Coordinates of C-alpha atoms in Angstrom, one line a residue:
M793 CA -29.1 49.5 36.2
R794 CA -30.8 51.0 33.3
I795 CA -34.5 51.9 33.5
Y796 CA -36.4 51.8 30.2
P797 CA -39.1 54.4 30.2
I798 CA -42.5 54.6 28.5
I799 CA -43.1 57.4 26.0
V800 CA -46.2 59.6 26.3
D801 CA -46.9 62.7 24.3
G802 CA -43.3 63.1 23.2
K803 CA -41.8 62.6 26.7
E804 CA -39.9 59.6 28.2
V805 CA -41.6 58.8 31.5
D806 CA -40.3 56.7 34.4
T807 CA -43.5 55.8 36.2
G808 CA -41.8 54.6 39.4
K809 CA -43.4 51.2 38.9
H810 CA -41.0 48.8 37.4
A811 CA -40.8 45.2 36.0
T812 CA -37.4 43.5 36.4
F813 CA -35.7 41.7 33.5
P814 CA -32.8 39.3 34.1
D815 CA -29.8 38.9 31.8
M816 CA -31.0 36.0 29.6
D817 CA -27.4 35.2 28.7
K818 CA -26.9 34.2 32.3
V819 CA -30.3 32.6 32.8
V820 CA -29.7 30.3 29.8
V821 CA -26.7 28.9 31.8
D822 CA -28.5 28.8 35.1
P823 CA -32.3 29.0 34.9
G824 CA -32.5 29.0 38.7
I825 CA -31.6 32.7 38.5
A826 CA -35.0 33.6 36.9
I827 CA -36.9 31.4 39.4
A828 CA -35.1 33.0 42.4
L829 CA -35.9 36.5 41.1
Q830 CA -39.5 35.4 40.6
M831 CA -39.6 34.0 44.1
R832 CA -38.2 37.2 45.6
D833 CA -41.3 39.1 44.4
T834 CA -43.9 36.5 45.6
S835 CA -45.6 36.1 48.9
A836 CA -44.2 34.1 51.8
M837 CA -46.9 31.4 51.3
Q838 CA -46.0 31.0 47.6
R839 CA -42.3 30.6 48.6
L840 CA -43.2 28.1 51.2
V841 CA -45.2 26.0 48.7
F842 CA -42.3 26.1 46.2
S843 CA -39.6 25.1 48.7
R844 CA -41.5 22.8 51.0
L845 CA -44.7 21.6 49.3
P846 CA -44.0 21.4 45.6
S847 CA -46.8 18.8 45.1
F848 CA -49.2 21.7 45.7
I849 CA -47.9 23.8 42.8
P850 CA -50.7 24.0 40.3
R851 CA -50.4 22.3 36.9
S852 CA -52.8 24.6 35.2
A853 CA -50.4 27.0 33.4
P854 CA -47.0 26.5 31.6
E855 CA -45.3 28.7 34.2
M856 CA -46.5 26.5 37.0
R857 CA -45.6 23.3 35.2
Y858 CA -42.1 24.7 34.8
L859 CA -41.8 25.5 38.5
R860 CA -42.8 21.9 39.3
D861 CA -40.3 20.5 36.8
Y862 CA -37.4 22.7 38.0
R863 CA -38.1 21.9 41.6
R864 CA -38.2 18.2 40.9
A865 CA -35.1 18.2 38.8
H866 CA -32.9 20.8 40.5
G867 CA -34.3 21.6 43.9
V868 CA -34.6 25.1 45.4
P869 CA -32.3 27.6 43.8
R870 CA -30.4 29.7 46.4
Y871 CA -28.5 32.9 45.6
S872 CA -27.3 35.9 47.6
K873 CA -28.9 39.3 47.1
D874 CA -25.7 40.4 45.4
E875 CA -25.8 37.5 43.0
L876 CA -29.4 38.2 42.0
D877 CA -28.7 41.9 41.6
E878 CA -25.8 41.1 39.3
S879 CA -28.0 38.9 37.2
T880 CA -30.6 41.7 36.8
Y881 CA -30.1 43.5 33.5
A882 CA -32.7 46.2 33.3
E883 CA -36.0 47.5 34.7
V884 CA -38.9 48.7 32.6
A885 CA -41.4 51.4 33.7
I886 CA -44.9 50.1 33.8
S887 CA -47.8 52.3 32.5
R888 CA -50.3 53.6 34.9
E889 CA -53.9 54.7 34.0
P890 CA -52.9 58.4 33.8
D891 CA -50.2 57.4 31.3
I892 CA -52.7 55.4 29.2
E893 CA -55.2 58.3 29.3
G894 CA -52.5 60.8 28.3
A895 CA -51.4 58.7 25.3
L896 CA -54.9 58.3 24.0
S897 CA -55.7 62.0 24.5
A898 CA -52.5 63.0 22.7
G899 CA -53.4 60.6 19.8
V900 CA -56.8 62.2 19.4
R901 CA -55.4 65.7 19.6
D902 CA -52.7 65.0 16.9
R903 CA -54.8 62.8 14.6
P904 CA -55.8 65.7 12.3
K905 CA -52.1 66.8 12.0
L906 CA -50.8 63.3 11.0
Y907 CA -52.3 63.1 7.5
N908 CA -53.0 65.5 4.7
P909 CA -54.5 63.7 1.7
F910 CA -54.9 66.8 -0.4
K911 CA -51.4 68.0 0.3
L912 CA -52.5 71.5 1.2
L913 CA -50.1 73.8 3.0
S914 CA -50.2 73.7 6.9
T915 CA -53.0 71.2 7.1
G916 CA -51.1 68.2 8.3
V917 CA -48.2 65.8 7.5
T918 CA -48.4 64.7 3.9
L919 CA -47.7 61.1 2.7
D920 CA -44.4 62.3 1.2
E921 CA -43.4 63.8 4.5
R922 CA -44.2 60.6 6.4
V923 CA -42.1 58.7 3.9
E924 CA -39.2 61.0 4.5
A925 CA -39.7 60.8 8.3
L926 CA -39.6 57.0 8.3
Y927 CA -36.6 56.9 6.0
Q928 CA -34.7 59.3 8.4
A929 CA -35.8 57.2 11.4
G930 CA -34.5 54.1 9.6
L931 CA -31.1 55.7 9.2
A932 CA -31.1 56.5 12.9
I933 CA -32.0 52.9 13.8
K934 CA -29.2 51.5 11.6
K935 CA -26.7 53.7 13.4
R936 CA -27.7 52.0 16.7
F937 CA -26.9 48.4 15.4
Q938 CA -24.5 47.6 18.2
E939 CA -26.8 48.8 20.9
V940 CA -29.9 47.0 19.6
R941 CA -27.8 43.8 19.1
D942 CA -26.4 43.9 22.6
V943 CA -29.9 44.5 24.1
S944 CA -31.4 41.7 22.0
V945 CA -28.8 39.3 23.2
K946 CA -29.6 40.1 26.8
E947 CA -33.2 39.4 25.9
G948 CA -32.2 35.9 24.7
V949 CA -31.9 36.4 21.0
P950 CA -28.8 34.6 19.6
I951 CA -26.4 36.8 17.6
K952 CA -26.9 34.7 14.5
T953 CA -30.6 35.0 14.6
F954 CA -30.4 38.8 15.3
E955 CA -28.1 39.4 12.4
W956 CA -30.3 37.5 10.0
T957 CA -33.3 39.5 11.2
W958 CA -31.4 42.8 11.1
T959 CA -30.2 42.2 7.5
M960 CA -33.6 41.3 6.2
F961 CA -35.8 43.7 7.9
T962 CA -33.7 46.9 8.0
E963 CA -33.9 46.6 4.2
Y964 CA -37.5 47.7 4.8
L965 CA -36.3 51.0 6.2
E966 CA -35.5 52.4 2.7
R967 CA -37.3 55.3 1.1
E968 CA -38.2 53.1 -1.9
T969 CA -40.0 50.7 0.4
F970 CA -42.2 53.4 1.9
E971 CA -42.9 55.0 -1.5
L972 CA -43.9 51.5 -2.8
W973 CA -46.3 50.9 0.1
G974 CA -47.6 54.5 -0.2
R975 CA -48.9 54.1 -3.7
D976 CA -52.1 52.4 -2.4
L977 CA -52.7 55.2 0.1
D978 CA -52.2 58.3 -2.1
L979 CA -54.9 60.5 -3.6
K980 CA -56.2 59.2 -7.0
E981 CA -58.2 61.3 -9.4
A982 CA -60.5 60.2 -12.3
P983 CA -63.0 62.1 -14.4
G984 CA -66.7 61.9 -13.6
R985 CA -69.3 61.1 -16.2
D986 CA -71.0 64.4 -15.4
G987 CA -67.9 66.3 -16.3
G988 CA -66.8 66.6 -12.7
K989 CA -64.0 64.8 -10.9
N990 CA -63.8 61.7 -8.7
F991 CA -61.2 61.4 -5.9
Q992 CA -60.4 58.5 -3.6
F993 CA -57.7 58.1 -0.9
R994 CA -57.0 56.0 2.1
E995 CA -57.8 57.7 5.5
P996 CA -56.1 56.5 8.7
Y997 CA -58.2 55.1 11.5
G998 CA -56.7 57.5 14.0
V999 CA -55.3 56.1 17.2
T1000 CA -53.8 52.7 16.4
C1001 CA -52.4 50.3 19.0
L1002 CA -49.7 47.8 18.1
F1003 CA -49.2 44.6 20.2
T1004 CA -45.9 43.2 18.8
P1005 CA -44.9 39.6 19.5
Y1006 CA -42.1 38.2 21.7
N1007 CA -40.8 35.7 19.0
S1008 CA -39.8 38.4 16.6
P1009 CA -39.8 41.8 18.3
L1010 CA -37.4 43.5 16.0
A1011 CA -38.7 42.3 12.6
L1012 CA -42.4 42.6 13.3
G1013 CA -41.8 45.7 15.4
I1014 CA -40.3 47.5 12.4
L1015 CA -43.0 46.2 10.1
S1016 CA -45.9 47.2 12.4
I1017 CA -44.5 50.6 13.4
T1018 CA -43.6 51.8 9.9
S1019 CA -46.9 50.6 8.4
S1020 CA -49.0 52.4 11.0
I1021 CA -47.1 55.6 10.8
L1022 CA -47.0 55.6 7.0
A1023 CA -50.8 55.1 7.1
G1024 CA -51.0 58.4 9.1
N1025 CA -52.1 57.0 12.4
A1026 CA -51.3 58.2 15.9
T1027 CA -49.4 55.1 16.9
I1028 CA -49.3 53.6 20.4
L1029 CA -46.7 50.7 20.6
K1030 CA -47.2 48.0 23.2
P1031 CA -43.9 46.0 23.4
P1032 CA -44.0 42.3 24.2
S1033 CA -44.0 41.8 27.9
K1034 CA -41.4 39.0 27.8
V1035 CA -38.9 41.0 25.7
P1036 CA -39.7 44.7 25.8
L1037 CA -36.3 46.3 25.8
S1038 CA -35.3 46.2 22.1
T1039 CA -38.8 47.4 21.1
I1040 CA -38.6 50.4 23.5
L1041 CA -35.2 51.2 21.8
L1042 CA -37.0 51.3 18.4
G1043 CA -39.7 53.6 19.9
Q1044 CA -37.0 55.9 21.2
A1045 CA -35.2 56.0 17.8
F1046 CA -38.4 56.9 16.0
L1047 CA -39.4 59.5 18.5
Q1048 CA -36.1 61.3 18.5
T1049 CA -36.1 61.5 14.7
F1050 CA -39.7 62.8 14.6
Q1051 CA -39.0 65.4 17.2
E1052 CA -35.9 66.6 15.3
M1053 CA -38.1 67.0 12.3
G1054 CA -40.8 69.0 14.2
L1055 CA -43.5 66.4 13.8
P1056 CA -46.5 65.8 16.1
S1057 CA -45.5 64.2 19.4
A1058 CA -48.3 61.5 19.2
M1059 CA -46.8 60.1 16.0
I1060 CA -45.2 57.4 18.1
Q1061 CA -45.9 56.6 21.8
V1062 CA -44.9 53.5 23.9
L1063 CA -47.0 52.0 26.7
T1064 CA -46.0 48.9 28.7
G1065 CA -48.0 46.5 30.9
G1066 CA -49.9 43.3 30.8
G1067 CA -51.1 42.4 27.3
K1068 CA -54.6 41.4 28.4
T1069 CA -55.0 44.5 30.6
L1070 CA -54.1 46.9 27.8
M1071 CA -56.1 45.0 25.2
D1072 CA -59.2 45.2 27.4
R1073 CA -58.4 48.9 28.0
F1074 CA -58.0 49.7 24.3
T1075 CA -61.0 47.7 23.0
S1076 CA -63.3 49.4 25.5
D1077 CA -62.2 52.9 24.5
R1078 CA -64.1 54.5 21.6
R1079 CA -61.0 56.7 20.8
V1080 CA -59.1 53.6 19.5
G1081 CA -59.6 53.1 15.8
A1082 CA -57.4 50.1 15.0
I1083 CA -55.3 47.4 16.6
V1084 CA -52.5 45.1 15.4
W1085 CA -52.1 41.9 17.3
Y1086 CA -50.0 38.8 16.9
G1087 CA -50.7 35.5 18.6
D1088 CA -52.5 32.2 18.6
S1089 CA -55.6 31.8 16.5
D1090 CA -58.1 30.9 19.2
T1091 CA -57.3 34.0 21.2
G1092 CA -56.9 36.2 18.1
I1093 CA -60.2 35.3 16.6
E1094 CA -62.0 36.0 19.8
L1095 CA -60.3 39.4 20.1
W1096 CA -61.0 40.1 16.4
S1097 CA -64.7 39.4 17.0
E1098 CA -64.8 41.7 20.1
A1099 CA -63.0 44.5 18.3
T1100 CA -65.4 44.2 15.3
R1101 CA -68.3 44.3 17.7
R1102 CA -66.9 47.6 19.1
R1103 CA -66.3 49.0 15.6
I1104 CA -62.5 48.8 15.9
Q1105 CA -60.5 47.7 12.9
M1106 CA -58.2 44.8 13.8
A1107 CA -55.3 43.5 11.8
P1108 CA -54.5 40.1 13.4
E1109 CA -51.5 37.9 12.7
L1110 CA -52.5 34.4 13.8
A1111 CA -51.1 30.9 13.9
G1112 CA -49.9 28.7 11.0
S1113 CA -49.1 25.1 10.2
D1114 CA -47.4 25.7 6.9
A1115 CA -47.0 22.7 4.6
C1116 CA -44.0 22.3 2.3
L1117 CA -44.0 19.9 -0.6
V1118 CA -40.9 18.3 -2.2
W1119 CA -41.7 16.5 -5.5
G1120 CA -40.0 15.7 -8.8
R1121 CA -37.5 13.5 -10.7
D1122 CA -34.5 15.8 -10.6
V1123 CA -35.4 18.2 -7.8
N1124 CA -32.4 19.6 -5.9
L1125 CA -32.8 17.8 -2.6
D1126 CA -29.6 19.3 -1.0
F1127 CA -31.0 22.9 -1.6
A1128 CA -34.5 21.9 -0.5
A1129 CA -33.1 20.3 2.8
K1130 CA -31.2 23.5 3.6
M1131 CA -34.2 25.7 3.0
I1132 CA -36.5 23.4 4.9
V1133 CA -34.3 23.3 8.0
K1134 CA -33.9 27.0 8.0
G1135 CA -37.7 27.5 7.5
R1136 CA -38.5 25.1 10.3
F1137 CA -35.9 25.7 13.0
L1138 CA -35.0 29.4 12.8
G1139 CA -35.7 30.9 16.2
S1140 CA -36.2 27.3 17.6
G1141 CA -39.3 27.1 15.4
Q1142 CA -41.1 29.9 17.2
A1143 CA -42.6 31.6 14.1
C1144 CA -46.1 31.6 12.8
M1145 CA -44.8 31.4 9.3
A1146 CA -42.6 28.4 9.3
V1147 CA -42.4 24.9 7.7
K1148 CA -44.4 22.9 10.1
R1149 CA -45.4 19.9 8.0
L1150 CA -43.1 18.4 5.3
L1151 CA -44.8 16.4 2.6
V1152 CA -42.5 14.5 0.3
Q1153 CA -42.9 12.3 -2.8
D1154 CA -42.7 8.8 -1.4
T1155 CA -39.7 7.8 -3.7
L1156 CA -37.7 10.8 -2.3
H1157 CA -38.6 10.3 1.3
D1158 CA -35.6 8.5 2.7
D1159 CA -33.0 10.6 0.8
L1160 CA -34.6 13.9 1.9
V1161 CA -35.0 12.8 5.5
R1162 CA -31.3 11.9 5.6
L1163 CA -30.4 15.3 4.3
V1164 CA -32.8 17.2 6.6
V1165 CA -31.4 15.3 9.6
E1166 CA -27.8 16.1 8.6
E1167 CA -28.7 19.8 8.3
A1168 CA -30.7 19.9 11.6
E1169 CA -27.9 18.2 13.5
K1170 CA -25.6 21.1 12.5
L1171 CA -27.7 23.6 14.4
Q1172 CA -26.4 24.7 17.8
L1173 CA -28.2 25.8 20.8
G1174 CA -26.7 27.6 23.8
R1175 CA -25.9 31.1 25.1
P1176 CA -27.2 33.9 23.0
S1177 CA -23.8 35.6 23.1
D1178 CA -22.1 32.6 21.5
P1179 CA -21.7 33.5 17.7
D1180 CA -22.0 29.8 16.8
V1181 CA -25.5 29.5 18.4
S1182 CA -28.6 29.9 16.3
L1183 CA -31.3 28.4 18.5
P1184 CA -32.8 30.4 21.4
P1185 CA -34.6 29.0 24.4
L1186 CA -38.3 28.1 24.0
G1187 CA -41.1 30.1 25.5
L1188 CA -42.8 28.1 28.3
T1189 CA -46.1 27.9 26.5
A1190 CA -44.5 26.6 23.4
M1191 CA -42.4 24.1 25.4
Y1192 CA -45.2 22.5 27.2
L1193 CA -47.4 22.4 24.1
L1194 CA -44.6 20.6 22.3
L1195 CA -44.1 18.1 25.1
D1196 CA -47.7 17.2 24.9
Q1197 CA -47.7 17.0 21.1
M1198 CA -44.6 14.8 21.2
E1199 CA -46.2 12.5 23.8
D1200 CA -49.2 12.1 21.5
A1201 CA -47.0 11.4 18.4
R1202 CA -44.9 8.7 20.2
A1203 CA -48.1 7.1 21.5
K1204 CA -49.4 6.8 17.9
G1205 CA -46.3 5.3 16.5
A1206 CA -44.2 8.3 15.3
K1207 CA -40.4 7.6 15.0
V1208 CA -37.9 10.2 16.3
V1209 CA -35.1 10.2 13.8
T1210 CA -33.1 13.0 15.5
G1211 CA -33.7 15.1 18.6
G1212 CA -36.8 14.4 20.6
F1213 CA -35.7 15.6 24.0
R1214 CA -35.7 18.6 26.3
C1215 CA -32.2 19.8 27.3
N1216 CA -30.1 22.5 28.8
Y1217 CA -27.8 25.0 27.0
L1218 CA -25.1 22.3 26.6
S1219 CA -27.6 20.0 24.8
E1220 CA -27.6 17.6 27.8
P1221 CA -31.0 16.0 28.6
D1222 CA -32.7 18.0 31.3
T1223 CA -36.4 17.6 32.3
A1224 CA -36.4 21.3 33.3
G1225 CA -34.3 22.5 30.4
L1226 CA -35.2 25.7 28.5
F1227 CA -34.3 24.2 25.1
Y1228 CA -35.6 21.3 22.9
K1229 CA -33.3 19.6 20.5
P1230 CA -34.2 20.0 16.8
T1231 CA -36.4 17.1 16.1
V1232 CA -37.4 15.2 12.9
L1233 CA -40.3 12.8 13.0
T1234 CA -41.2 10.1 10.5
N1235 CA -43.9 7.4 10.4
V1236 CA -46.4 10.2 11.2
E1237 CA -50.1 10.1 10.6
A1238 CA -52.5 12.9 9.7
S1239 CA -54.4 12.4 13.0
M1240 CA -51.4 13.2 15.2
R1241 CA -51.4 16.5 17.0
V1242 CA -48.1 17.5 15.3
M1243 CA -50.1 17.4 12.0
Q1244 CA -53.3 18.9 13.3
E1245 CA -52.1 21.8 15.5
E1246 CA -49.5 24.5 15.2
V1247 CA -46.1 23.3 16.4
F1248 CA -44.5 26.5 17.7
A1249 CA -41.3 24.7 18.5
P1250 CA -38.4 22.8 16.8
A1251 CA -40.1 19.7 15.6
L1252 CA -40.8 18.7 12.0
P1253 CA -43.1 15.8 11.0
V1254 CA -42.4 14.3 7.6
L1255 CA -45.1 12.5 5.7
P1256 CA -44.6 10.6 2.4
V1257 CA -47.2 11.1 -0.3
G1258 CA -47.9 9.2 -3.5
S1259 CA -49.6 11.9 -5.5
I1260 CA -50.2 15.6 -5.8
D1261 CA -53.9 15.0 -5.0
E1262 CA -52.9 13.3 -1.7
A1263 CA -50.4 16.1 -0.9
L1264 CA -53.1 18.8 -1.4
R1265 CA -55.6 16.8 0.5
V1266 CA -53.3 16.5 3.5
A1267 CA -52.1 20.1 3.3
N1268 CA -55.5 21.6 3.0
A1269 CA -57.0 19.5 5.8
S1270 CA -55.4 21.9 8.3
R1271 CA -57.5 24.6 10.0
F1272 CA -54.6 27.0 9.2
G1273 CA -53.5 28.6 5.9
L1274 CA -50.7 31.1 6.4
R1275 CA -48.0 30.3 3.9
S1276 CA -46.7 27.3 1.9
S1277 CA -43.7 26.3 -0.1
V1278 CA -42.9 23.8 -2.9
F1279 CA -39.6 22.5 -4.2
T1280 CA -40.0 20.7 -7.6
D1281 CA -38.5 20.5 -11.0
D1282 CA -42.0 20.1 -12.6
Q1283 CA -43.6 23.4 -13.5
S1284 CA -47.1 21.9 -13.6
V1285 CA -46.7 20.8 -10.0
S1286 CA -45.7 24.3 -8.8
L1287 CA -48.5 25.9 -10.8
R1288 CA -51.1 23.5 -9.4
W1289 CA -49.7 23.9 -5.9
A1290 CA -49.8 27.7 -6.1
K1291 CA -53.4 27.6 -7.4
E1292 CA -54.9 24.9 -5.1
I1293 CA -53.1 25.2 -1.8
E1294 CA -55.3 26.9 0.8
A1295 CA -52.7 29.5 2.0
A1296 CA -52.3 33.2 1.5
G1297 CA -48.7 32.9 0.3
V1298 CA -46.7 30.4 -1.7
S1299 CA -42.9 30.2 -2.1
V1300 CA -41.7 28.3 -5.1
G1301 CA -38.1 26.9 -5.0
Q1302 CA -37.0 29.5 -2.4
D1303 CA -36.6 30.0 1.3
H1304 CA -39.9 29.5 3.0
L1305 CA -39.2 32.6 5.1
Y1306 CA -38.3 34.9 2.2
F1307 CA -39.6 38.4 2.3
D1308 CA -39.1 41.6 0.3
P1309 CA -40.9 44.9 0.3
H1310 CA -42.9 44.0 -2.8
M1311 CA -44.6 41.1 -1.0
P1312 CA -47.7 41.4 1.2
H1313 CA -47.3 41.6 5.0
L1314 CA -48.3 38.1 6.0
G1315 CA -52.0 37.3 6.3
G1316 CA -53.8 34.0 5.9
Y1317 CA -56.8 31.8 5.1
K1318 CA -59.1 30.0 7.5
D1319 CA -57.9 30.3 11.1
S1320 CA -54.7 32.0 10.0
G1321 CA -56.6 35.2 9.2
I1322 CA -59.6 34.5 6.9
I1323 CA -59.0 37.5 4.6
G1324 CA -55.8 36.3 2.8
A1325 CA -52.6 38.2 2.3
K1326 CA -52.6 41.9 3.3
Y1327 CA -50.6 45.0 3.4
F1328 CA -50.6 46.6 6.8
P1329 CA -50.7 50.2 5.6
V1330 CA -53.8 49.5 3.6
M1331 CA -55.5 47.5 6.4
L1332 CA -54.8 50.3 8.9
T1333 CA -56.6 52.8 6.7
R1334 CA -60.1 53.0 5.1
M1335 CA -61.1 54.2 1.7
K1336 CA -62.7 57.5 1.3
Y1337 CA -64.1 59.0 -1.9
V1338 CA -65.1 62.5 -3.0
H1339 CA -67.1 63.6 -6.1
S1340 CA -67.0 67.2 -7.1
G1341 CA -69.5 68.4 -9.7
P1342 CA -68.4 70.2 -12.9
A1343 CA -69.1 73.6 -11.4
A1344 CA -67.7 72.9 -7.9
E1345 CA -64.4 74.3 -6.7
F1346 CA -62.5 71.5 -5.0
L1347 CA -59.0 70.8 -6.1

């Protein structure tokens, strides 16, 4: 069995303390495997409660609700030691306090070597050199396509989803991309009114810690890592606890390239462990300059506040409840339906930036719903290794939030047009299933939880609107403001929507999930991020200026 190490100060370290990860391609077929592996590592009392006293299993957390549901639906899973060993795919080394301390110390030591704003010989890595290093690392990552794909499938990512992600986000690993992002970081010179010179440049925060998310470890891992390194930070990468393997592979590829180029060893390091434990550790350490974090808004805003109080720059990526509007006399409904279904259900809806509320001109409602349902019913869930499958299992937090949201919607009169049930990998109803059938809801009201909260799962509420005023009022009533999209044949509608929608990004007549290197890196309004759209390399640096008088010798 392969052991995935952490990376500290240029060295891969097996700490001797490991977390076990099952083969999700097998767990999807038989979820009892994961429960049996979990029970193997628990106390005798916990095993007794699960097997003999299931009514005493707490209901407080999604993980506990799942154990209750599985026990009620399928009983106690029983496997031999050999069967469980065969279902275990990998182990991951877990960071210890000396590893964390070593990584932070290395970051502080190498910080002055990682940026060189004045491009002086032997005073640090210049922006141009960081661009070249990232480009070379990108080439190395692309050569490992098969390995990264195979590991991602074992983590539960369907081949179709992986290939879409790979195609889109490996385009970011081009020299032109890093040169484009670097323009905002580079030294700028302007004349002073006194005959001297004014200079300004972006200075890295130093040690920067990246908490990348489970729902898109490859795409957002690439985006976060490259942004922090381009900015000149000593980067510590914390992979998502649920799916750390592919992220560790990324870290290894970057490290190997940087070492071959003779770059400082703290340019990229990888630490594993509990997210809360490491966040508490980093926010309490004065050596940490910046943090990137992805997650729900309530937790994120609290962390952001704490980081600010401790004078740590934080770049949070928070929740969204993106509204999409379809309006017009001759709007292409077929194209809109395809883009809406992709924008809602990719990754089983587990994306912060996704179509989560569909607003449609009332006269188009029935036709669009029919087309959306047709497209949604083409989607296939199942084993990640099946090339026809595009929908992965749901995370347990997302699953139980959706179940509660759907109960609320039904109680308030929503109509389920398609889907609406939990299921196993064969799409058979299963009250302990890991999947949820793609769902379209009509007869919804603005007061329903599916309209008020983020739905981080494959369910789409559709609301007819009679005017653009009404559409904007409904869309902007949300506490979130990440991205929005509009499909219309009326230019005045798209212009008004782009101006008045309270969201950081707007897609007009295109895939809601569309990205290219010229676009900002997410960001939002209100509880989706407050500050609007942002570029990570800029946010992970701070502006510094220098004025040299007319008689001063500077540059």
